[in-house]
Amino acid sequence: MSAGRWARDLGMGLRFAFAGGREGWTRALLTAVGVGLGVALLLLTTALPGALAERDRREEARLNYTYGEEIERADDTLMTADTDTEFDGRDIRGRLLEPEGGKAPLPPGLREFPAPGDMVVSPALKKFLDSDDGELLRERLPYDVVGTIGEQGLIGSQELSYYAGAEGLAERVGDGTVGRIDSFGNPDPTQEEADPVLVLLVLVVFVVLLMPVAVFIAAAVRFGGERRDRRLAALRLVGSDGGMTRRIAAGEALGGALLGLVFGTGFFLAGREFAASVEVFRISVFPSYLNPSPLLALLVAVAVPGAAVLVTLLALRGVVIEPLGVVRTARPARRRLWWRLLLPLAGIGMLLPMVGQGRENGDFNQYLVTGGVISLLVGVTALLPWIVETVVARLGSGSVSWQLAVRRLQLSSGAAARMVNGIAVAVAGAIALQMLFAGVGKDYTKETGYDVSLAQMEVRLPEGTDIAAATAKFEETKGVREVHPLSEGHFGDLSWQKEPQRFAELTIGDCTTLREVAKLPSCTDGDVFAVRGGEYDTDTPSLSRPGQKLYLEKYVGDGRTEDVVWTVPEALKQADSVKDPTGARRGGFLMTRSAVPAGLAEAVRGQLYLSLDDSVPYAREYVRNTAAAIDPLSYPMTWQATERSDRYESIRTGLFVGATAVLALIGASLLVSQLEQLRERRKLLSALIAFGTRRRTLSLSVLWQTAIPIGLGLLLASVVGMALGAVLLRMTSTPVAVDWPSVLRMTGMGAGVVLVVTLLSLPPLLRMMRPDGLRTE
């Protein structure tokens, strides 16, 4: 068949789509909106890798790398200190700056250095500080806001960040809190070795998030099925053959798809600008981040219209279009099951060779993983129409609304299945991913060892801070029940300028607190103990001889240190190490407060373990405010019993962000599909109302028509999702276990989306249920 005939017939279909009057435009717009929503999400997906890479690049560009070889003061050096904090679960990035010359490096996003006492903040932080909710945080940041950080200095539009001017930082160089730099950025970036299981997670996440989009686009191009059939019959009546009629129908779908590309681009551009004002799971971006890859965007532009033509031609293969009607209006032939089982079986067949591979045997084959997951999820769309048809064919009598719904489903079970295919695919993929995340999560989660029953926060004070005064301030802080103060340092057997060969820890505290780190025979103020059984401690026995001189390094400013000498006393007691509140076993020496000689207290670093009253709102924020008032460089840390790998957590967060976008698409597409079906049945609804059918009955029938296929779809999705999850777990050499709470949560979310869509479709349904809908011209 010549290309010219194809082009002519497709062109005629395009004209029908846009020149068919109000009916044609309505149908084209509904198709375009459905396709456009999918295109927008596809464009967003193609832009995500670039957005994440840009976030990483900007984070790398603003690093103040203070480790490694110390830099001498010069005209191009800058003193900097990290003052990161958090507020109500949100991270706040903070830096103190003190330029040492006219050529000091300026952080990205700043035009000039803030003066001491001033700060430059991100737009989001400025907005928060100006709000009523920012009152507690303003107490912690006692600087005058003199400007905002430019986009190049931020990784996201909603990031909370500030740079504050400081003075006197040179006196604290080398104490672990202040550093000197001559440039921003990491001078020695290293590429972290890829974890095969994490790569597998990323691959499956992308497939699972994109599959529902493809299903929705395929469903959207088939809007207007029944009215289209009548138009096609009219074409046959005026002389077109079957092939020409199908090509014209494909051209009509092509018109809606092309308009959908325009709509999708508009939706994407609008969403791109909207992205700057939202934050999803603590992740935000700038509009400039969201630039789709040109090659992938071109692929979307070609694939969507091509899919519209292909889907339409495939859908009409089994339809006999005659001049007096379409055979589909009669009872359709029963669907066959055998070929529908081939897709999920093929998917399992592609994944089975990798079962037991784990992370020890190299990377998973990306093509087999992608093909297997796609085949299993596409299998849902193949099986669901057969299941819906088989089940509704056996449904019997009931209320009038039930019978109306069942009869409608028996006549058009395919359309009902198409409407819920996207939900079923999304839920099946989500269940599989939740099982995989739950199964491998323990490999990326470890116990911290912190005793959260004793304390919930730890505050590390800079060297030389008066720990007694700091303890008193924290005891007066709102929300603090109890304070356990300790001071820590390290002894060497030689002067620190001569590089000691043997070392021992030093811990200073009152008797009550020292009993949390060691088993003491007895304790009174003035006692000193040598600790036995500490982790990795082999030097304490040889350093605990009475009269032995030990050296403690004390920072005196600008990178310079001096030694504080301590002599082991005659009255030295022995103690046995136990697990301290951080989960470690300390060694070395324990001192009570009055046993600390003059000068030694200024060479140790204080640590306070705080027990909080969680019934007090913002108790942790009050603690952070007190710590900042004592010293801006103090470091309050919230204790957690467990902690997760950052890479694993970022993938998990990415899944939640993507799932949120997909659920929004599902809801919007379902609503468009529901409205299109109601529009198709406007005259039928009007006829039923004219004959006296109650509106309540019709509303319930519409609800049943949605609930039955959704229930079947979610049941199928649960089975397929658990099967896929089990195979993925076996691939990672993880014991198979069904995460039932996740299964119920995912199915509940899918059902919730459908319920919301149904409720939103009730107002237009009620407007259509009027006898005057029978009026015609």
PDB file of C-alpha atoms in Angstrom, residues 284-393:
ATOM      1  CA  SER A 284      12.956  21.142  45.800  1.00  0.00           C
ATOM      2  CA  VAL A 285      14.333  22.350  42.478  1.00  0.00           C
ATOM      3  CA  PHE A 286      14.603  25.505  40.420  1.00  0.00           C
ATOM      4  CA  PRO A 287      12.747  25.715  37.079  1.00  0.00           C
ATOM      5  CA  SER A 288      16.096  25.960  35.299  1.00  0.00           C
ATOM      6  CA  TYR A 289      16.951  22.445  36.555  1.00  0.00           C
ATOM      7  CA  LEU A 290      14.044  20.874  34.677  1.00  0.00           C
ATOM      8  CA  ASN A 291      15.372  20.816  31.140  1.00  0.00           C
ATOM      9  CA  PRO A 292      14.472  17.567  29.375  1.00  0.00           C
ATOM     10  CA  SER A 293      17.192  15.795  27.440  1.00  0.00           C
ATOM     11  CA  PRO A 294      16.697  16.874  23.784  1.00  0.00           C
ATOM     12  CA  LEU A 295      17.084  13.285  22.558  1.00  0.00           C
ATOM     13  CA  LEU A 296      14.564  11.905  25.076  1.00  0.00           C
ATOM     14  CA  ALA A 297      12.143  14.772  24.398  1.00  0.00           C
ATOM     15  CA  LEU A 298      12.377  13.998  20.663  1.00  0.00           C
ATOM     16  CA  LEU A 299      11.692  10.343  21.441  1.00  0.00           C
ATOM     17  CA  VAL A 300       8.548  11.329  23.356  1.00  0.00           C
ATOM     18  CA  ALA A 301       7.428  13.590  20.484  1.00  0.00           C
ATOM     19  CA  VAL A 302       7.750  10.702  18.007  1.00  0.00           C
ATOM     20  CA  ALA A 303       6.589   7.838  20.232  1.00  0.00           C
ATOM     21  CA  VAL A 304       3.312   9.365  21.456  1.00  0.00           C
ATOM     22  CA  PRO A 305       1.730  10.044  18.025  1.00  0.00           C
ATOM     23  CA  GLY A 306       3.100   6.730  16.753  1.00  0.00           C
ATOM     24  CA  ALA A 307       1.558   4.918  19.723  1.00  0.00           C
ATOM     25  CA  ALA A 308      -1.776   6.653  19.065  1.00  0.00           C
ATOM     26  CA  VAL A 309      -1.891   5.331  15.483  1.00  0.00           C
ATOM     27  CA  LEU A 310      -0.701   1.862  16.461  1.00  0.00           C
ATOM     28  CA  VAL A 311      -3.107   1.476  19.413  1.00  0.00           C
ATOM     29  CA  THR A 312      -6.066   2.563  17.271  1.00  0.00           C
ATOM     30  CA  LEU A 313      -5.227   0.148  14.461  1.00  0.00           C
ATOM     31  CA  LEU A 314      -4.739  -2.717  16.928  1.00  0.00           C
ATOM     32  CA  ALA A 315      -7.997  -1.891  18.734  1.00  0.00           C
ATOM     33  CA  LEU A 316      -9.947  -2.004  15.439  1.00  0.00           C
ATOM     34  CA  ARG A 317      -8.446  -5.254  14.172  1.00  0.00           C
ATOM     35  CA  GLY A 318     -11.163  -7.316  15.814  1.00  0.00           C
ATOM     36  CA  VAL A 319     -14.004  -4.948  14.891  1.00  0.00           C
ATOM     37  CA  VAL A 320     -16.148  -5.422  11.776  1.00  0.00           C
ATOM     38  CA  ILE A 321     -17.302  -1.986  10.590  1.00  0.00           C
ATOM     39  CA  GLU A 322     -20.313  -2.181   8.262  1.00  0.00           C
ATOM     40  CA  PRO A 323     -22.392   0.576   6.616  1.00  0.00           C
ATOM     41  CA  LEU A 324     -25.310  -0.087   8.976  1.00  0.00           C
ATOM     42  CA  GLY A 325     -23.358  -0.354  12.202  1.00  0.00           C
ATOM     43  CA  VAL A 326     -20.496  -1.947  14.097  1.00  0.00           C
ATOM     44  CA  VAL A 327     -20.496  -5.578  15.144  1.00  0.00           C
ATOM     45  CA  ARG A 328     -19.205  -4.570  18.585  1.00  0.00           C
ATOM     46  CA  THR A 329     -22.735  -3.497  19.476  1.00  0.00           C
ATOM     47  CA  ALA A 330     -23.633  -7.216  19.562  1.00  0.00           C
ATOM     48  CA  ARG A 331     -22.373  -9.555  22.271  1.00  0.00           C
ATOM     49  CA  PRO A 332     -18.602  -9.819  21.725  1.00  0.00           C
ATOM     50  CA  ALA A 333     -16.742 -13.121  21.472  1.00  0.00           C
ATOM     51  CA  ARG A 334     -15.256 -14.426  24.714  1.00  0.00           C
ATOM     52  CA  ARG A 335     -11.698 -13.304  25.329  1.00  0.00           C
ATOM     53  CA  ARG A 336      -9.014 -16.005  25.277  1.00  0.00           C
ATOM     54  CA  LEU A 337      -6.794 -16.509  28.312  1.00  0.00           C
ATOM     55  CA  TRP A 338      -3.844 -18.523  27.036  1.00  0.00           C
ATOM     56  CA  TRP A 339      -2.004 -15.741  25.184  1.00  0.00           C
ATOM     57  CA  ARG A 340      -2.604 -13.278  28.031  1.00  0.00           C
ATOM     58  CA  LEU A 341      -0.577 -15.527  30.337  1.00  0.00           C
ATOM     59  CA  LEU A 342       2.419 -15.434  28.001  1.00  0.00           C
ATOM     60  CA  LEU A 343       3.432 -11.892  28.972  1.00  0.00           C
ATOM     61  CA  PRO A 344       3.791 -12.427  32.754  1.00  0.00           C
ATOM     62  CA  LEU A 345       5.394 -15.832  32.136  1.00  0.00           C
ATOM     63  CA  ALA A 346       7.890 -14.220  29.748  1.00  0.00           C
ATOM     64  CA  GLY A 347       8.647 -11.566  32.374  1.00  0.00           C
ATOM     65  CA  ILE A 348       9.340 -14.164  35.045  1.00  0.00           C
ATOM     66  CA  GLY A 349      11.426 -16.112  32.521  1.00  0.00           C
ATOM     67  CA  MET A 350      13.657 -13.048  31.941  1.00  0.00           C
ATOM     68  CA  LEU A 351      14.161 -12.477  35.669  1.00  0.00           C
ATOM     69  CA  LEU A 352      14.699 -16.098  36.760  1.00  0.00           C
ATOM     70  CA  PRO A 353      18.313 -16.388  35.453  1.00  0.00           C
ATOM     71  CA  MET A 354      19.316 -13.657  37.937  1.00  0.00           C
ATOM     72  CA  VAL A 355      17.728 -15.325  40.987  1.00  0.00           C
ATOM     73  CA  GLY A 356      20.335 -15.756  43.730  1.00  0.00           C
ATOM     74  CA  GLN A 357      22.810 -13.339  42.133  1.00  0.00           C
ATOM     75  CA  GLY A 358      22.835 -10.905  45.052  1.00  0.00           C
ATOM     76  CA  ARG A 359      25.343  -8.063  45.236  1.00  0.00           C
ATOM     77  CA  GLU A 360      28.358 -10.357  45.265  1.00  0.00           C
ATOM     78  CA  ASN A 361      28.187 -11.469  41.627  1.00  0.00           C
ATOM     79  CA  GLY A 362      28.360  -8.173  39.755  1.00  0.00           C
ATOM     80  CA  ASP A 363      25.689  -5.972  38.223  1.00  0.00           C
ATOM     81  CA  PHE A 364      22.252  -7.221  37.201  1.00  0.00           C
ATOM     82  CA  ASN A 365      21.562  -7.350  33.461  1.00  0.00           C
ATOM     83  CA  GLN A 366      19.715  -4.090  32.908  1.00  0.00           C
ATOM     84  CA  TYR A 367      17.993  -5.250  29.716  1.00  0.00           C
ATOM     85  CA  LEU A 368      16.639  -8.413  31.306  1.00  0.00           C
ATOM     86  CA  VAL A 369      15.510  -6.505  34.407  1.00  0.00           C
ATOM     87  CA  THR A 370      13.765  -3.837  32.339  1.00  0.00           C
ATOM     88  CA  GLY A 371      12.186  -6.348  29.963  1.00  0.00           C
ATOM     89  CA  GLY A 372      11.066  -8.650  32.775  1.00  0.00           C
ATOM     90  CA  VAL A 373       9.454  -5.919  34.877  1.00  0.00           C
ATOM     91  CA  ILE A 374       7.739  -4.368  31.837  1.00  0.00           C
ATOM     92  CA  SER A 375       6.390  -7.759  30.702  1.00  0.00           C
ATOM     93  CA  LEU A 376       4.959  -8.494  34.140  1.00  0.00           C
ATOM     94  CA  LEU A 377       3.308  -5.084  34.438  1.00  0.00           C
ATOM     95  CA  VAL A 378       1.984  -5.149  30.863  1.00  0.00           C
ATOM     96  CA  GLY A 379       0.636  -8.581  31.718  1.00  0.00           C
ATOM     97  CA  VAL A 380      -1.681  -6.841  34.181  1.00  0.00           C
ATOM     98  CA  THR A 381      -3.237  -4.851  31.328  1.00  0.00           C
ATOM     99  CA  ALA A 382      -3.671  -8.048  29.293  1.00  0.00           C
ATOM    100  CA  LEU A 383      -5.192 -10.122  32.108  1.00  0.00           C
ATOM    101  CA  LEU A 384      -7.505  -7.504  33.582  1.00  0.00           C
ATOM    102  CA  PRO A 385     -10.009  -7.327  30.643  1.00  0.00           C
ATOM    103  CA  TRP A 386     -10.380 -11.137  30.720  1.00  0.00           C
ATOM    104  CA  ILE A 387     -10.904 -11.149  34.501  1.00  0.00           C
ATOM    105  CA  VAL A 388     -13.451  -8.306  34.387  1.00  0.00           C
ATOM    106  CA  GLU A 389     -15.382  -9.969  31.564  1.00  0.00           C
ATOM    107  CA  THR A 390     -15.346 -13.385  33.246  1.00  0.00           C
ATOM    108  CA  VAL A 391     -16.448 -12.085  36.632  1.00  0.00           C
ATOM    109  CA  VAL A 392     -19.189  -9.684  35.495  1.00  0.00           C
ATOM    110  CA  ALA A 393     -20.645 -12.382  33.225  1.00  0.00           C
TER     111      ALA A 393
END
